């Protein structure tokens, strides 16, 4: 499967289609007890629920304002595919103009000395500062850090990217999140999250985020090659520059360890 299948899933069909919903709550993927529905002859997916403990046969009802249209789904997929890098090729972010602006990548005349401790005048070269300590290094010497962990809980990277476009309960606080929210949030149907929210809220999907995650699950993008996880892990939202000293192997441990399977 590929991310474009999320768009294809909303194609007009003569049958009603439903799928049990999944979500991420406090950084952990879970079944939500709700469902999504695409009505016959439409290209809009709606989130539905019914009262907890309701007997079988209780009608499903639409959750107000919780739906995603085909144009919104298309914009969401483009947001991922146009700003993500293939696993192992995430250093390509050094050539991304938006990312360069976030981290002030620029040509600078850096100070060098030779073996006699004499200054060497080198031409200006592309360089960027370590996000943590501020050491400016040529881009060839900088490392690219995945802010949320590569191992341990891939859902955290998903929430980090979703948060930047209004798909989590807690709002994004950093400049990258604010930048992308201003461009993309309305186009994907995202909402303004709670400012200053606790960590758990930042890693909990809102209703619209739940729809996107469920469609991704419906398309098989949360299993197998984990296309959604990998697109978010290697998205410019989740990548920042660090010097080798600051980019230690254990710096980005999971906020929410995934429960062990029973």
CSV table of N, CA and C in Angstrom, one decimal, residues 15-91:
chain,number,residue,atom,x,y,z
A,15,UNK,N,-21.8,1.5,-2.6
A,15,UNK,CA,-22.2,0.9,-1.3
A,15,UNK,C,-21.7,1.8,-0.1
A,16,UNK,N,-22.4,1.7,1.0
A,16,UNK,CA,-21.9,2.2,2.2
A,16,UNK,C,-20.7,1.4,2.7
A,17,UNK,N,-19.7,2.1,3.2
A,17,UNK,CA,-18.5,1.4,3.7
A,17,UNK,C,-18.3,1.9,5.2
A,18,UNK,N,-18.0,1.0,6.1
A,18,UNK,CA,-17.7,1.3,7.5
A,18,UNK,C,-16.5,0.6,7.9
A,19,UNK,N,-15.9,1.2,8.9
A,19,UNK,CA,-14.6,0.6,9.5
A,19,UNK,C,-14.5,1.0,11.0
A,20,UNK,N,-14.2,0.0,11.8
A,20,UNK,CA,-14.0,0.3,13.2
A,20,UNK,C,-12.8,1.3,13.4
A,21,UNK,N,-13.0,2.3,14.2
A,21,UNK,CA,-12.1,3.4,14.4
A,21,UNK,C,-10.9,3.0,15.3
A,22,UNK,N,-9.8,3.5,15.0
A,22,UNK,CA,-8.6,3.4,15.9
A,22,UNK,C,-8.1,4.8,16.2
A,23,UNK,N,-7.4,4.9,17.3
A,23,UNK,CA,-6.9,6.2,17.7
A,23,UNK,C,-5.6,6.1,18.4
A,24,UNK,N,-5.1,7.2,18.8
A,24,UNK,CA,-3.9,7.2,19.7
A,24,UNK,C,-4.2,8.0,20.9
A,25,UNK,N,-4.1,7.4,22.0
A,25,UNK,CA,-4.4,8.0,23.3
A,25,UNK,C,-3.2,8.0,24.2
A,26,UNK,N,-2.7,9.2,24.6
A,26,UNK,CA,-1.5,9.3,25.4
A,26,UNK,C,-0.3,8.5,24.7
A,27,UNK,N,-0.2,8.6,23.4
A,27,UNK,CA,0.9,8.0,22.7
A,27,UNK,C,0.8,6.6,22.4
A,28,UNK,N,-0.4,5.9,22.7
A,28,UNK,CA,-0.5,4.5,22.5
A,28,UNK,C,-1.7,4.3,21.6
A,29,UNK,N,-1.5,3.5,20.6
A,29,UNK,CA,-2.6,3.2,19.7
A,29,UNK,C,-3.7,2.3,20.3
A,30,UNK,N,-4.9,2.6,20.1
A,30,UNK,CA,-6.0,1.8,20.7
A,30,UNK,C,-7.2,1.8,19.8
A,31,UNK,N,-8.1,0.8,20.0
A,31,UNK,CA,-9.4,0.8,19.4
A,31,UNK,C,-10.3,1.8,20.1
A,32,UNK,N,-11.0,2.7,19.4
A,32,UNK,CA,-11.7,3.8,20.0
A,32,UNK,C,-13.2,3.5,20.4
A,33,UNK,N,-13.8,2.4,20.0
A,33,UNK,CA,-15.2,2.1,20.3
A,33,UNK,C,-16.1,2.9,19.4
A,34,UNK,N,-15.5,3.5,18.3
A,34,UNK,CA,-16.3,4.2,17.3
A,34,UNK,C,-16.1,3.7,15.9
A,35,UNK,N,-16.6,4.3,14.9
A,35,UNK,CA,-16.4,3.8,13.6
A,35,UNK,C,-16.4,5.0,12.6
A,36,UNK,N,-15.9,4.7,11.4
A,36,UNK,CA,-16.0,5.7,10.3
A,36,UNK,C,-16.9,5.1,9.3
A,37,UNK,N,-17.6,6.1,8.6
A,37,UNK,CA,-18.5,5.6,7.5
A,37,UNK,C,-18.4,6.5,6.3
A,38,UNK,N,-18.3,5.9,5.1
A,38,UNK,CA,-18.4,6.6,3.9
A,38,UNK,C,-19.7,6.2,3.2
A,39,UNK,N,-20.6,7.1,3.1
A,39,UNK,CA,-22.0,6.8,2.6
A,39,UNK,C,-21.9,6.6,1.1
A,40,UNK,N,-22.8,5.8,0.6
A,40,UNK,CA,-22.9,5.4,-0.8
A,40,UNK,C,-23.0,6.7,-1.6
A,41,UNK,N,-22.2,6.8,-2.7
A,41,UNK,CA,-22.3,7.9,-3.6
A,41,UNK,C,-21.7,9.2,-3.1
A,42,UNK,N,-20.9,9.1,-2.0
A,42,UNK,CA,-20.2,10.3,-1.5
A,42,UNK,C,-18.7,10.1,-1.4
A,43,UNK,N,-18.0,11.2,-1.2
A,43,UNK,CA,-16.6,11.1,-1.0
A,43,UNK,C,-16.2,11.8,0.4
A,44,UNK,N,-17.1,11.7,1.3
A,44,UNK,CA,-16.8,12.2,2.7
A,44,UNK,C,-16.8,11.1,3.7
A,45,UNK,N,-15.8,11.0,4.5
A,45,UNK,CA,-15.8,10.0,5.6
A,45,UNK,C,-16.2,10.7,6.9
A,46,UNK,N,-17.1,10.1,7.6
A,46,UNK,CA,-17.6,10.7,8.9
A,46,UNK,C,-17.3,9.8,10.0
A,47,UNK,N,-17.0,10.4,11.2
A,47,UNK,CA,-16.8,9.6,12.4
A,47,UNK,C,-18.2,9.5,13.1
A,48,UNK,N,-18.4,8.2,13.6
A,48,UNK,CA,-19.7,8.0,14.2
A,48,UNK,C,-19.5,7.3,15.6
A,49,UNK,N,-20.4,7.5,16.5
A,49,UNK,CA,-20.3,6.8,17.8
A,49,UNK,C,-21.7,6.5,18.3
A,50,UNK,N,-21.7,5.9,19.5
A,50,UNK,CA,-23.0,5.6,20.2
A,50,UNK,C,-22.6,5.5,21.7
A,51,UNK,N,-23.6,5.7,22.5
A,51,UNK,CA,-23.3,5.7,24.0
A,51,UNK,C,-22.6,4.5,24.5
A,52,UNK,N,-21.6,4.7,25.4
A,52,UNK,CA,-20.9,3.6,26.0
A,52,UNK,C,-21.9,2.6,26.7
A,53,UNK,N,-21.8,1.4,26.5
A,53,UNK,CA,-22.6,0.4,27.1
A,53,UNK,C,-24.0,0.2,26.4
A,54,UNK,N,-24.2,0.9,25.3
A,54,UNK,CA,-25.4,0.8,24.6
A,54,UNK,C,-25.7,-0.6,24.1
A,55,UNK,N,-26.9,-1.1,24.1
A,55,UNK,CA,-27.1,-2.5,23.6
A,55,UNK,C,-26.9,-2.6,22.2
A,56,UNK,N,-26.7,-3.8,21.7
A,56,UNK,CA,-26.5,-4.1,20.3
A,56,UNK,C,-27.8,-3.6,19.5
A,57,UNK,N,-27.6,-3.0,18.4
A,57,UNK,CA,-28.7,-2.5,17.7
A,57,UNK,C,-29.0,-1.0,17.9
A,58,UNK,N,-28.3,-0.4,18.9
A,58,UNK,CA,-28.4,1.0,19.1
A,58,UNK,C,-27.9,1.8,17.9
A,59,UNK,N,-28.6,2.7,17.3
A,59,UNK,CA,-28.1,3.3,16.0
A,59,UNK,C,-26.8,4.1,16.3
A,60,UNK,N,-25.9,4.1,15.3
A,60,UNK,CA,-24.8,4.9,15.3
A,60,UNK,C,-25.2,6.4,14.9
A,61,UNK,N,-24.6,7.3,15.5
A,61,UNK,CA,-24.9,8.7,15.2
A,61,UNK,C,-23.6,9.5,14.8
A,62,UNK,N,-23.7,10.4,13.8
A,62,UNK,CA,-22.6,11.2,13.4
A,62,UNK,C,-22.1,12.1,14.5
A,63,UNK,N,-20.8,12.1,14.7
A,63,UNK,CA,-20.2,13.1,15.7
A,63,UNK,C,-20.1,14.4,15.0
A,64,UNK,N,-20.7,15.5,15.6
A,64,UNK,CA,-20.7,16.8,15.0
A,64,UNK,C,-19.3,17.3,14.6
A,65,UNK,N,-19.3,17.8,13.4
A,65,UNK,CA,-18.1,18.4,12.8
A,65,UNK,C,-16.9,17.5,12.6
A,66,UNK,N,-17.2,16.2,12.7
A,66,UNK,CA,-16.1,15.2,12.6
A,66,UNK,C,-16.2,14.5,11.3
A,67,UNK,N,-15.7,15.1,10.2
A,67,UNK,CA,-15.8,14.4,8.9
A,67,UNK,C,-14.6,15.0,8.1
A,68,UNK,N,-14.2,14.2,7.1
A,68,UNK,CA,-13.1,14.6,6.2
A,68,UNK,C,-13.5,14.4,4.8
A,69,UNK,N,-13.3,15.4,4.0
A,69,UNK,CA,-13.7,15.4,2.6
A,69,UNK,C,-12.6,14.9,1.7
A,70,UNK,N,-12.9,14.5,0.5
A,70,UNK,CA,-11.9,14.1,-0.5
A,70,UNK,C,-10.8,15.2,-0.7
A,71,UNK,N,-11.1,16.4,-0.9
A,71,UNK,CA,-10.1,17.5,-1.0
A,71,UNK,C,-9.2,17.6,0.2
A,72,UNK,N,-9.8,17.4,1.4
A,72,UNK,CA,-9.0,17.5,2.6
A,72,UNK,C,-8.1,16.3,2.7
A,73,UNK,N,-8.6,15.1,2.4
A,73,UNK,CA,-7.7,13.9,2.4
A,73,UNK,C,-6.6,14.1,1.4
A,74,UNK,N,-6.8,14.6,0.3
A,74,UNK,CA,-5.8,14.8,-0.7
A,74,UNK,C,-4.7,15.8,-0.2
A,75,UNK,N,-5.2,16.8,0.4
A,75,UNK,CA,-4.2,17.8,1.0
A,75,UNK,C,-3.4,17.2,2.1
A,76,UNK,N,-4.0,16.3,2.9
A,76,UNK,CA,-3.3,15.6,4.0
A,76,UNK,C,-2.2,14.8,3.4
A,77,UNK,N,-2.5,14.0,2.4
A,77,UNK,CA,-1.5,13.1,1.8
A,77,UNK,C,-0.4,13.9,1.1
A,78,UNK,N,-0.7,15.0,0.5
A,78,UNK,CA,0.3,15.8,-0.2
A,78,UNK,C,1.2,16.4,0.9
A,79,UNK,N,0.7,16.8,2.0
A,79,UNK,CA,1.5,17.4,3.1
A,79,UNK,C,2.5,16.4,3.6
A,80,UNK,N,2.1,15.1,3.7
A,80,UNK,CA,3.1,14.0,4.1
A,80,UNK,C,4.1,13.8,3.0
A,81,UNK,N,3.6,13.5,1.8
A,81,UNK,CA,4.5,13.0,0.7
A,81,UNK,C,5.5,14.1,0.3
A,82,UNK,N,5.1,15.4,0.3
A,82,UNK,CA,5.9,16.4,-0.2
A,82,UNK,C,6.9,16.9,0.8
A,83,UNK,N,6.8,16.5,2.1
A,83,UNK,CA,7.7,17.0,3.1
A,83,UNK,C,8.4,15.8,3.9
A,84,UNK,N,8.3,14.6,3.4
A,84,UNK,CA,8.9,13.5,4.0
A,84,UNK,C,10.0,12.9,3.1
A,85,UNK,N,10.8,12.1,3.8
A,85,UNK,CA,12.0,11.5,3.1
A,85,UNK,C,12.0,10.0,3.3
A,86,UNK,N,12.5,9.3,2.3
A,86,UNK,CA,12.5,7.8,2.5
A,86,UNK,C,13.4,7.4,3.6
A,87,UNK,N,13.1,6.3,4.3
A,87,UNK,CA,14.0,5.9,5.4
A,87,UNK,C,15.4,5.7,4.9
A,88,UNK,N,16.4,6.3,5.7
A,88,UNK,CA,17.8,6.2,5.3
A,88,UNK,C,18.2,7.4,4.5
A,89,UNK,N,17.3,8.2,3.9
A,89,UNK,CA,17.6,9.3,3.1
A,89,UNK,C,17.1,10.6,3.7
A,90,UNK,N,17.0,10.6,5.1
A,90,UNK,CA,16.4,11.8,5.7
A,90,UNK,C,17.4,13.0,5.7
A,91,UNK,N,18.7,12.8,5.4
A,91,UNK,CA,19.6,13.9,5.3
A,91,UNK,C,19.2,14.8,4.1
